[in-house]
Structure formats: structure tokens, C-alpha cells
Coordinates of C-alpha atoms and ligand atoms in Angstrom, one line a residue:
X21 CA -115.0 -59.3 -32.1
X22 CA -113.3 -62.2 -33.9
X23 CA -110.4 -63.4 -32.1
X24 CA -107.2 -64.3 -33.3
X25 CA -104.9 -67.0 -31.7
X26 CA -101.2 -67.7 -33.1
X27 CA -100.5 -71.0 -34.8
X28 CA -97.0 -72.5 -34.1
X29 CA -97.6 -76.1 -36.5
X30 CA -94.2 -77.3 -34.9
X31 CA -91.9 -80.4 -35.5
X32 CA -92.4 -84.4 -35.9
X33 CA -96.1 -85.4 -35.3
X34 CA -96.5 -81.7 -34.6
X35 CA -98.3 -80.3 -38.0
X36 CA -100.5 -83.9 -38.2
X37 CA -102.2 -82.6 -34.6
X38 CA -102.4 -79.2 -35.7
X39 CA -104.1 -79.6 -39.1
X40 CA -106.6 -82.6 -37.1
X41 CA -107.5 -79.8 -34.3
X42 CA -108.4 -77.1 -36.6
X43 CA -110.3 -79.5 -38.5
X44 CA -112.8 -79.9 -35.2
X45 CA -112.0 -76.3 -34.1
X46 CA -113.2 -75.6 -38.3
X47 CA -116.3 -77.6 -37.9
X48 CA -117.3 -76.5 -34.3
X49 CA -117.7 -72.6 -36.6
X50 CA -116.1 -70.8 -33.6
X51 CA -115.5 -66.5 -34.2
X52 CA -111.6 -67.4 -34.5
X53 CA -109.1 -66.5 -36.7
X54 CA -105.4 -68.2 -36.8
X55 CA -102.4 -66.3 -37.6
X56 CA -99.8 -68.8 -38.3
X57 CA -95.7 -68.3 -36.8
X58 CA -92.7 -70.8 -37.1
X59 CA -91.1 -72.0 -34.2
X60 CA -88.4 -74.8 -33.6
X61 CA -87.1 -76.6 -36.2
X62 CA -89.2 -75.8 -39.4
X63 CA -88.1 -71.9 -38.1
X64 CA -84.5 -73.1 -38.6
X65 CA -84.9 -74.1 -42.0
X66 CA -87.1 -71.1 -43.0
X67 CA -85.8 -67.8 -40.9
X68 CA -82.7 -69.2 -39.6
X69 CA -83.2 -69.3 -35.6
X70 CA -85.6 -71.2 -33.4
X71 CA -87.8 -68.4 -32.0
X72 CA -88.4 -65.6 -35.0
X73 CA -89.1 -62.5 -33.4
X74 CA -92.2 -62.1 -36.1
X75 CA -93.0 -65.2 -34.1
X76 CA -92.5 -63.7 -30.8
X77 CA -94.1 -60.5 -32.2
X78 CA -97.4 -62.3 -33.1
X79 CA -97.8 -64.4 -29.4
X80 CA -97.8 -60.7 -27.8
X81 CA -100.5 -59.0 -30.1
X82 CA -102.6 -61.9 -30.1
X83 CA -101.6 -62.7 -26.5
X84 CA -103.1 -66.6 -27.1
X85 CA -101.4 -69.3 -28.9
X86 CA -101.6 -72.8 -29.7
X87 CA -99.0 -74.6 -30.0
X88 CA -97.9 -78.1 -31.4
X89 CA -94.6 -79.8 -29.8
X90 CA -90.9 -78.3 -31.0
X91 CA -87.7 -79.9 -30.9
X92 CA -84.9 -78.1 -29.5
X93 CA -81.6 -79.2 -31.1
X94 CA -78.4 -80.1 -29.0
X95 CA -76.3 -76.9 -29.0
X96 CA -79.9 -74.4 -29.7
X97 CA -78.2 -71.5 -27.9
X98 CA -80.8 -71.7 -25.1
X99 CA -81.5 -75.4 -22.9
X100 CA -85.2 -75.3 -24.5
X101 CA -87.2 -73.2 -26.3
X102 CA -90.5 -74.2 -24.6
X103 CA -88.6 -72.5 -21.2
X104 CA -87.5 -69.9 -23.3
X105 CA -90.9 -68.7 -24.5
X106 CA -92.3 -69.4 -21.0
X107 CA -89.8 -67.4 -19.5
X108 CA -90.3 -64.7 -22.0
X109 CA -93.8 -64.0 -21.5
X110 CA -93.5 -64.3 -17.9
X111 CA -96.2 -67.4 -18.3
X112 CA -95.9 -68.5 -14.5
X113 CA -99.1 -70.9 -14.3
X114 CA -98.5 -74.2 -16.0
X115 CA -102.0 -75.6 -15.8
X116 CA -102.0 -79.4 -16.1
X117 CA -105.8 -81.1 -15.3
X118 CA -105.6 -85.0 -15.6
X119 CA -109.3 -86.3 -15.9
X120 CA -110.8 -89.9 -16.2
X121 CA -111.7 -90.8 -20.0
X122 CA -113.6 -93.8 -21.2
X123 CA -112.0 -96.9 -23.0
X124 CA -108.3 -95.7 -22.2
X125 CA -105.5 -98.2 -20.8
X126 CA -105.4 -96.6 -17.4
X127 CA -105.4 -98.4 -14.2
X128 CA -107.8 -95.9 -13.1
X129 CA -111.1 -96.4 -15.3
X130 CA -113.1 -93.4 -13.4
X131 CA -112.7 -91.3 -10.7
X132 CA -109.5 -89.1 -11.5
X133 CA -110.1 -85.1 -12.1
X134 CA -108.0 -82.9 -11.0
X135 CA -105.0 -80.2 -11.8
X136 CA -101.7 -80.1 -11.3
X137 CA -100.8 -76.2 -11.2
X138 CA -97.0 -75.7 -11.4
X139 CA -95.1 -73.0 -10.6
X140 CA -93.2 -72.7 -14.1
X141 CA -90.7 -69.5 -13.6
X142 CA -88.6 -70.5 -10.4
X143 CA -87.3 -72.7 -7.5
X144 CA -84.9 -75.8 -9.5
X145 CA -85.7 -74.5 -13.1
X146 CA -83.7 -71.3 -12.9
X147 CA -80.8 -71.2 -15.8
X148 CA -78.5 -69.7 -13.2
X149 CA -76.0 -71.5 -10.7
X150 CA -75.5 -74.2 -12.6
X151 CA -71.6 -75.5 -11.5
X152 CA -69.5 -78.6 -11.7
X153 CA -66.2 -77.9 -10.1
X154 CA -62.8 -78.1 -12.3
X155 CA -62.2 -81.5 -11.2
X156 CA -65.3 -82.9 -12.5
X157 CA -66.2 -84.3 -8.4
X158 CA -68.6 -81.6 -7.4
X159 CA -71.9 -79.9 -9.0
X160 CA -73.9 -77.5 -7.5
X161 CA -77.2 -75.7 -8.6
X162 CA -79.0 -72.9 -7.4
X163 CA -83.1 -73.2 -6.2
X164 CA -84.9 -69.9 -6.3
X165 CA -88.1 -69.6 -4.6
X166 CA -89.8 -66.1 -4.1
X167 CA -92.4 -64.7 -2.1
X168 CA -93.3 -62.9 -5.1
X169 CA -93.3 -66.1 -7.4
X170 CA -94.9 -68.2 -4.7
X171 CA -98.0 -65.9 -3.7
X172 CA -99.1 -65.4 -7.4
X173 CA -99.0 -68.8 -8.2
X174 CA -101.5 -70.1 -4.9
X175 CA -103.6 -67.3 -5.8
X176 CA -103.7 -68.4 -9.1
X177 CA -104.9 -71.6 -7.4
X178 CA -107.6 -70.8 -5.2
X179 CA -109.1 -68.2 -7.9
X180 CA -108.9 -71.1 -10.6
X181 CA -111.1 -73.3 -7.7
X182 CA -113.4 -70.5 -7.1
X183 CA -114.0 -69.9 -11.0
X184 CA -114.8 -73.4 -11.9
X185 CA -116.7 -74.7 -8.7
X186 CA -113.7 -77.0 -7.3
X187 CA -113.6 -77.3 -3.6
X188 CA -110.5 -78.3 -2.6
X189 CA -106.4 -77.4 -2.7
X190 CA -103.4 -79.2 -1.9
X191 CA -100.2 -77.1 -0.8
X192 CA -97.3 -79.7 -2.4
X193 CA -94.3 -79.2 -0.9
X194 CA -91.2 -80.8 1.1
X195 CA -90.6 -77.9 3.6
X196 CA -89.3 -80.5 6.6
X197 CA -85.8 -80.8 4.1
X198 CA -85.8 -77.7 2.0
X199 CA -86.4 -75.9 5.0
X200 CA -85.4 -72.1 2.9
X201 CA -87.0 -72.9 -0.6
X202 CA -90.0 -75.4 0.3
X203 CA -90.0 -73.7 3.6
X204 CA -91.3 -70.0 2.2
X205 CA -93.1 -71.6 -0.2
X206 CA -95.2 -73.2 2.4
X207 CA -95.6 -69.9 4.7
X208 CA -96.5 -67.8 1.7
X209 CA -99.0 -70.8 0.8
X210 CA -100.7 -70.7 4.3
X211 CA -101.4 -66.9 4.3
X212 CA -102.8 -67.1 0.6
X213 CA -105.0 -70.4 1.7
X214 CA -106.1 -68.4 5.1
X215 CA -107.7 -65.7 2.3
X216 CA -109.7 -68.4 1.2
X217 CA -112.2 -69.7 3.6
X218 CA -114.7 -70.9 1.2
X219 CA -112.0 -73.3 0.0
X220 CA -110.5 -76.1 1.7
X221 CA -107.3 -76.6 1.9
X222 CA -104.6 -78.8 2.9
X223 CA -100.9 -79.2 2.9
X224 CA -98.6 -83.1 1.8
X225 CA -95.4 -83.7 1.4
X226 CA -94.3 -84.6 -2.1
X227 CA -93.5 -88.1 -1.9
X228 CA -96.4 -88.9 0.1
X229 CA -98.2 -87.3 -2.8
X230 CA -96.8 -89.5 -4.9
X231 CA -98.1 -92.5 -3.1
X232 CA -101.5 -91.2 -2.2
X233 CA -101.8 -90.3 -6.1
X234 CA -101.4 -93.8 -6.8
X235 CA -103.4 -95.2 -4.6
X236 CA -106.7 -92.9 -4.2
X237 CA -106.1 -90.1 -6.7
X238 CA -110.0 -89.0 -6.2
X239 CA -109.0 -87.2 -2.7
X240 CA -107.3 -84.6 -4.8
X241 CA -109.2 -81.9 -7.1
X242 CA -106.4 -78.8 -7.3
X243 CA -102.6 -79.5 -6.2
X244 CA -100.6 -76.4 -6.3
X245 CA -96.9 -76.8 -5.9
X246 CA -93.5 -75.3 -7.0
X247 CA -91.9 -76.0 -10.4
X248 CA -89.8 -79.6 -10.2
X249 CA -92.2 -81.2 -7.9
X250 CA -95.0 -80.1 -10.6
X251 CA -93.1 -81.3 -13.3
X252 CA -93.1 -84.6 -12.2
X253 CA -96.3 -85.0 -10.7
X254 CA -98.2 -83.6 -13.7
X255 CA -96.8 -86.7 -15.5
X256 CA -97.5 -88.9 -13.0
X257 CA -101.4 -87.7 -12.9
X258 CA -100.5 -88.0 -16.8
X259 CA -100.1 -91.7 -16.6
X260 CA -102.8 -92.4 -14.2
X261 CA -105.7 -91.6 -16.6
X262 CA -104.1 -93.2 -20.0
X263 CA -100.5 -91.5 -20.8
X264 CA -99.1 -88.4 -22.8
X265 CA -102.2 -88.9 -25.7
X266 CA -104.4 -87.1 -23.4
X267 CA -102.5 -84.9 -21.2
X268 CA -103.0 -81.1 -22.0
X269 CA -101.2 -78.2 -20.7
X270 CA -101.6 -74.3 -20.5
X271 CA -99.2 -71.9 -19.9
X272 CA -100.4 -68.7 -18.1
X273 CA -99.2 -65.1 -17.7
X274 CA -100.3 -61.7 -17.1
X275 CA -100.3 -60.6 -20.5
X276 CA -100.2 -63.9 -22.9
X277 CA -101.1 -67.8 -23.1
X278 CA -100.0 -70.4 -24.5
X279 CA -101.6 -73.9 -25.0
X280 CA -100.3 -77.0 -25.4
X281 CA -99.8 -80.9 -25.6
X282 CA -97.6 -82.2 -22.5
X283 CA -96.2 -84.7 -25.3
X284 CA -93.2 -84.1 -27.4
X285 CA -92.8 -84.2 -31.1
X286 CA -92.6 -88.4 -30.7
X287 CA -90.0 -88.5 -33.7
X288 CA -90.6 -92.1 -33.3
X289 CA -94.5 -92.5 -35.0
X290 CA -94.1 -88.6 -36.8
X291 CA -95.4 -88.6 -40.5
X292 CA -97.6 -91.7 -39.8
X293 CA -100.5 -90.9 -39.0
X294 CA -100.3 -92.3 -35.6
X295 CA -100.7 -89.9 -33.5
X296 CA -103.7 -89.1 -31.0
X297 CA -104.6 -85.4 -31.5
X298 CA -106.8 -85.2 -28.1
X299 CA -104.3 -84.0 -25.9
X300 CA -103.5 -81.1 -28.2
X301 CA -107.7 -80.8 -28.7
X302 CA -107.9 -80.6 -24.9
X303 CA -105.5 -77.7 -24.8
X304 CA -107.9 -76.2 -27.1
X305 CA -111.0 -76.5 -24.8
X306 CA -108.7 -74.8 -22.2
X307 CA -107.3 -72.3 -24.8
X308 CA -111.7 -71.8 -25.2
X309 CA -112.1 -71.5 -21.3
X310 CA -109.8 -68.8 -21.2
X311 CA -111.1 -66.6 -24.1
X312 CA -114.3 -66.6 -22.8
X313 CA -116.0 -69.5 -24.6
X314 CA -116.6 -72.1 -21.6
X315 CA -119.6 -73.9 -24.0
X316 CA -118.0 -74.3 -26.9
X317 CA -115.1 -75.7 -24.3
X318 CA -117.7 -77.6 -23.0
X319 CA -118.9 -79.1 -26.6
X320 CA -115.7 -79.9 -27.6
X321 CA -114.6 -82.1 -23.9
X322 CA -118.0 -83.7 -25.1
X323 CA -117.2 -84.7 -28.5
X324 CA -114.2 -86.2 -27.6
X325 CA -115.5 -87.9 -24.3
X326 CA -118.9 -89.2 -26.9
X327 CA -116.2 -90.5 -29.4
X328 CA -114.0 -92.4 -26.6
X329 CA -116.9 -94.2 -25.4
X330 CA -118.2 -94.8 -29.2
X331 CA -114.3 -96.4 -29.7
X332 CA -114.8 -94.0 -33.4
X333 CA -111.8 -94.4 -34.9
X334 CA -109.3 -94.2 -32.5
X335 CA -105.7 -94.4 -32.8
X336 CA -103.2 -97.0 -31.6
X337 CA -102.2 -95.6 -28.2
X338 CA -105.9 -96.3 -27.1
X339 CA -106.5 -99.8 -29.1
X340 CA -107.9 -98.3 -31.9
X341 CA -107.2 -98.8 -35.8
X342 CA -108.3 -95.4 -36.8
X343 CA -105.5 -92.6 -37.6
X344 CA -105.0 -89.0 -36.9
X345 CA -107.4 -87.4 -39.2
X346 CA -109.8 -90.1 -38.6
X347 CA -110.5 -90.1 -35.3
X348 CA -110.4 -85.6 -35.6
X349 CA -113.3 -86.6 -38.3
X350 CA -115.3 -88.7 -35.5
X351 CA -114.8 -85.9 -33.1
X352 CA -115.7 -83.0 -35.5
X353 CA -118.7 -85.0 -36.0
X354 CA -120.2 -85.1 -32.7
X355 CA -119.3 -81.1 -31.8
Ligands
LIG91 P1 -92.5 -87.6 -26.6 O1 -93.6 -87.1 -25.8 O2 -92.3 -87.0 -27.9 O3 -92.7 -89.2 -26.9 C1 -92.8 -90.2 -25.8 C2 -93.6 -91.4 -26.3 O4 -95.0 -91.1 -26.4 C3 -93.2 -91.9 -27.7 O5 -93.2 -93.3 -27.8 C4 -94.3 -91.3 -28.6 O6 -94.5 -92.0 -29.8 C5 -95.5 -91.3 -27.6 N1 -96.4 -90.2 -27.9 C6 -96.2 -88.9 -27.7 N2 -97.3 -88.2 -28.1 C7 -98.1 -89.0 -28.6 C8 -99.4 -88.9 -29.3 N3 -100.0 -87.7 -29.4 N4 -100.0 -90.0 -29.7 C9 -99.5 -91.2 -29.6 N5 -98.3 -91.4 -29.0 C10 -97.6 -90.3 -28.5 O7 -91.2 -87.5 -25.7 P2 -89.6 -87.7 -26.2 O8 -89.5 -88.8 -27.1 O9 -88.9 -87.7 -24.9 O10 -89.2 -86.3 -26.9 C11 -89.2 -86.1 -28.3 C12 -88.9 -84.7 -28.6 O11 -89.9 -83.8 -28.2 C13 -87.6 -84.1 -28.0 O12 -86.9 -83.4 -29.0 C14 -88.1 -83.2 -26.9 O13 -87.2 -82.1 -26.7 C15 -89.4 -82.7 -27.5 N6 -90.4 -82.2 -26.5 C16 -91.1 -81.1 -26.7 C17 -92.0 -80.7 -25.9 C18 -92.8 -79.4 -26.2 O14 -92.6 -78.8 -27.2 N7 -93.7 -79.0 -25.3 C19 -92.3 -81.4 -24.6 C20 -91.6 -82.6 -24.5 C21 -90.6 -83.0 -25.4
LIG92 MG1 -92.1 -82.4 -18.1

């Protein structure tokens, strides 16, 4: 059965992706068909609001989307609409993997793969409970963490690590200072990771983590952790293999997924040319994984590894002269 995923182009260097990872998606001559919906800014112009419910409509038949960065504007009605569609579709695995790639600027030439795995619906992220006194002197906010929240997303963990052959999970967490919030995040951790015994597990403290990711990032494979902590690191294991260009994300929930770039909408190179479509290719090869196509995943993680090491056409942010569609043309040809 053909399977259709929902298109959001987005805003700034957001179409130029787009159009370069269909192009290799369109040459790889996969059973998919894309049904195309407006988000962010371009859905301001057209329909008048950020998030169209023919939009929102479309993400929860096809229950799969790729997406290209949005802009939120100051004043949007809600802090951002990536939150708000993650929070809407209840999509409480944000699945980051960081992985080694030839001829990038990273201080880490081999050696790095592994996944960040945020919780992305709780603890610090929570809209409410957000106060500054009347005086201006004293702001408070409210961390939620859940048992609920905090068993699905370990789970989530250890079943990734069992599906694709990892060995290895890291409880991330500062439960020795956020002794309620880290605290039950830990304890639920424990009793997931006890269900587990084909997997090891172990348990660090955030800004150790930090530090250890810095300084010998091949001791990790899966780190599992709550939402701000995973936030943070996930750029971190960002920069150690080359920066945003080739950072992808997923967004995972019961009932619909959504894949993306970690990168923004980089105002700053949009409309140029410039931009290096890999991270939003790699979402793809998740975005494959998920709906059952691990080979063509495969083929395409190739292709983009085969043109790295070939230095085809590659755009600015890794050295290279190529552009956008260029360097999607040397990819497309090696799938
Ligand atoms: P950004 O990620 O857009 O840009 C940071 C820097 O990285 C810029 O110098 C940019 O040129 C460079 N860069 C980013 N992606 C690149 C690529 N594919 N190839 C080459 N260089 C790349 O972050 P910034 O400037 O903080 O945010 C810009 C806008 O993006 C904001 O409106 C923000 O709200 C939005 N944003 C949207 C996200 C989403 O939709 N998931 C995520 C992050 C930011
Ligand atoms: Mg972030």
C-alpha cells in the first residue's frame, strides 16, 4: 500500500531542503506519496493562522510528516508552534542520534554514535506556572515530572535499543538536587531498566554527562533523560560530530510522527542556496525506519555518508563550494 506522509515546506531555508530531499527521496523510487500542508509563516500569509487545522487534519490521517523548520513570530498566540504540534499529538519521544560523518569540522573525526532520547511533553517545558511577582524581583516556574511521562519514555528507550541491536542506556538525570522531579524520574528509570536484563544500563548525573560527552563520547550508545536536560545535550552531541547541518530529529507519539531538522529556518543564508539539506535527509532515513523501510533507510545514510567522503558538492558549512541542490544531486546519485 503506498504511503502517504504530510509535507510542511516551511519558512527561510525551509522549502530549498524540502524540494533537495524529495529530489533523493524522488530518485531512490520509494512507494510514497506526499500530501502537502502549510505551517508557520507561509500559513499566515495563505490561511491566516500558523497551524491550519486542514494542516493538523492531514498530520493525523497520515499520522507521518516531514517537516522543514517554521518561524514562530513574536506575539504567535502560543510560545512555539513546534511545542504546539508536539504537544498536540502527544509526540513524547524526541529522538535525536548524533553519529560520526567523514570530512566534517568536528573535533571528533570518528567514533561518536549514539541518541539522545528526550522526554518532549513535561518536567521544565510545561506552559503552566510561569510567574514573576508584581514587583518584577521574583520568578517562579513550575517542573512537572510524572510517573506516567517518565515510564513511557525509558521504555521507549530500552525497546529502541532492543530493535536496533544497541547495547547500552544511560539514565540522565540530577536526582541528588531535584530530589522530587529528577528524583521520580530516576526510581521510575530503575524499575523500567531492571525489566531489561539483556541491556546494560547505567545512571550520570547531567553535568558529568556533559563532561564525559566531551571528552570520550564513544562510552555512550542510548542516553535517555527528561526534557531540558535533553534539550541541551542533544545540541551538545549536535556539535560534537559537525553542527546543526547534520543533526536530525524525530518526534514520536502513539498515534503520529513527525520528522525533522534540529536546525532552524537560518534567516541568515535563506534563499541562497546555502544550506546543507542532510540533516533534514537524515530525518528522512528515520522517517523510513519507522514506516517500515529500514533498507531504503539504510541506502539513503549510505548515499550521503559515500558523498561526504567523495567531498561531491558540498555546501559551505562542511568546506564545500557546491549548493543545496547540488550536493542533493550527488546524493541522489549514489542511492
Ligand atoms: P538556526 O538553526 O536557524 O541557525 C543557526 C545557525 O546555523 C545560522 O548561522 C544558520 O545559518 C546555520 N544553519 C542552520 N541550519 C543550517 C543548514 N541546514 N545548513 C547550513 N547552515 C545552517 O537557529 P536560529 O537562528 O536561532 O533560529 C532561526 C529561526 O528558526 C527562529 O525563528 C526560530 O524560532 C526557528 N527555529 C525553528 C525550529 C523548528 O522549526 N524546528 C528549531 C529551531 C529554531
Ligand atoms: Mg533545542
Amino acid at each position: 500500500m503506498t504511503q502517504t506522509i504530510t509535507v510542511i515546506r516551511g519558512d527561510g531555508i525551509g522549502p530549498e531542503i524540502m524540494d533537495a530531499t524529495l529530489h533523493v527521496l524522488g530518485a531512490m523510487n520509494l512507494d510514497l506519496h506526499y500530501e502537502e500542508a502549510d505551517a508557520g509563516l507561509v500559513a499566515l500569509e495563505k490561511h491566516g493562522e500558523l497551524l491550519p487545522a486542514q494542516t493538523m487534519e492531514s498530520i493525523r490521517r497520515t499520522r507521518v510528516a516531514l517537516k522543514s523548520p517554521l518561524t514562530t513570530p513574536v506575539g504567535g498566540g502560543f510560545s512555539s508552534i513546534n511545542v504546539e504540534l508536539r504537544r498536540q499529538f502527544d509526540l513524547y519521544a524526541n529522538v535525536r542520534p548524533a553519529i560520526s560523518f567523514p570530512n566534517t569540522k568536528s573535533r571528533f573525526a570518528s567514533g561518536v554514535d549514539l541518541i539522545t532520547i528526550r522526554e518532549n511533553t513535561e518536567g521544565s517545558y510545561i506552559s503552566e506556572g510561569q510567574e514573576v511577582s508584581a514587583d518584577g524581583e521574583t520568578a517562579v516556574s513550575i517542573t512537572r515530572i510524572t510517573r506516567t511521562g517518565s515510564e513511557r519514555i525509558v521504555r521507549y528507550a530500552f525497546e529502541l535499543a532492543r530493535s536496533t541491536g544497541r547495547k547500552k542506556v544511560t539514565i540522565v538525570h540530577k536526582a541528588n538536587i531535584l530530589k522530587s522531579t529528577s528524583g521520580l524520574f530516576l526510581k521510575v528509570a530503575r524499575e523500567v531498566a531492571a525489566q531489561y536484563p539483556d541491556i546494560e544500563a547505567n545512571e550520570m548525573i547531567v553535568d558529568n554527562t556533559c563532561m564525559q560527552l566531551v571528552m570520550s563520547p564513544e562510552q555512550f550508545d542510548i542516553i535517555v533523560t527528561t526534557n531540558l536536560f535533553g534539550d541541551i545535550i542533544s545540541d551538545l552531541c549536535a556539535g560534537l560530530v559537525g553542527g546543526l547541518g547534520l543533526a536530525p530529529g524525530a518526534n514520536i507519539g502513539k498515534d503520529a510522527a513527525i520528522f525533522e531538522a534540529v536546525h532552524g529556518t537560518a534567516p541568515d543564508i535563506a534563499g541562497q542556496g546555502k544550506a546543507n539539506p542532510c540533516a533534514l535527509l537524515l530525518a528522512a532515513a528515520q522517517m523510513l525506519d519507522h514506516i517500515g523501510k529500514p533498507d531504503d533507510a539504510t541506502r539513503l545514510r549510505k548515499a550521503i555518508v559515500a558523498t561526504l567522503e567523495a567531498k561531491d558538492s558540498l555546501t559551505g558549512d562542511l568546506g564545500g563550494s557546491g549548493n543545496t541542490m547540488s550536493f542533493a544531486k550527488a546524493i541522489a546519485s549514489r542511492v
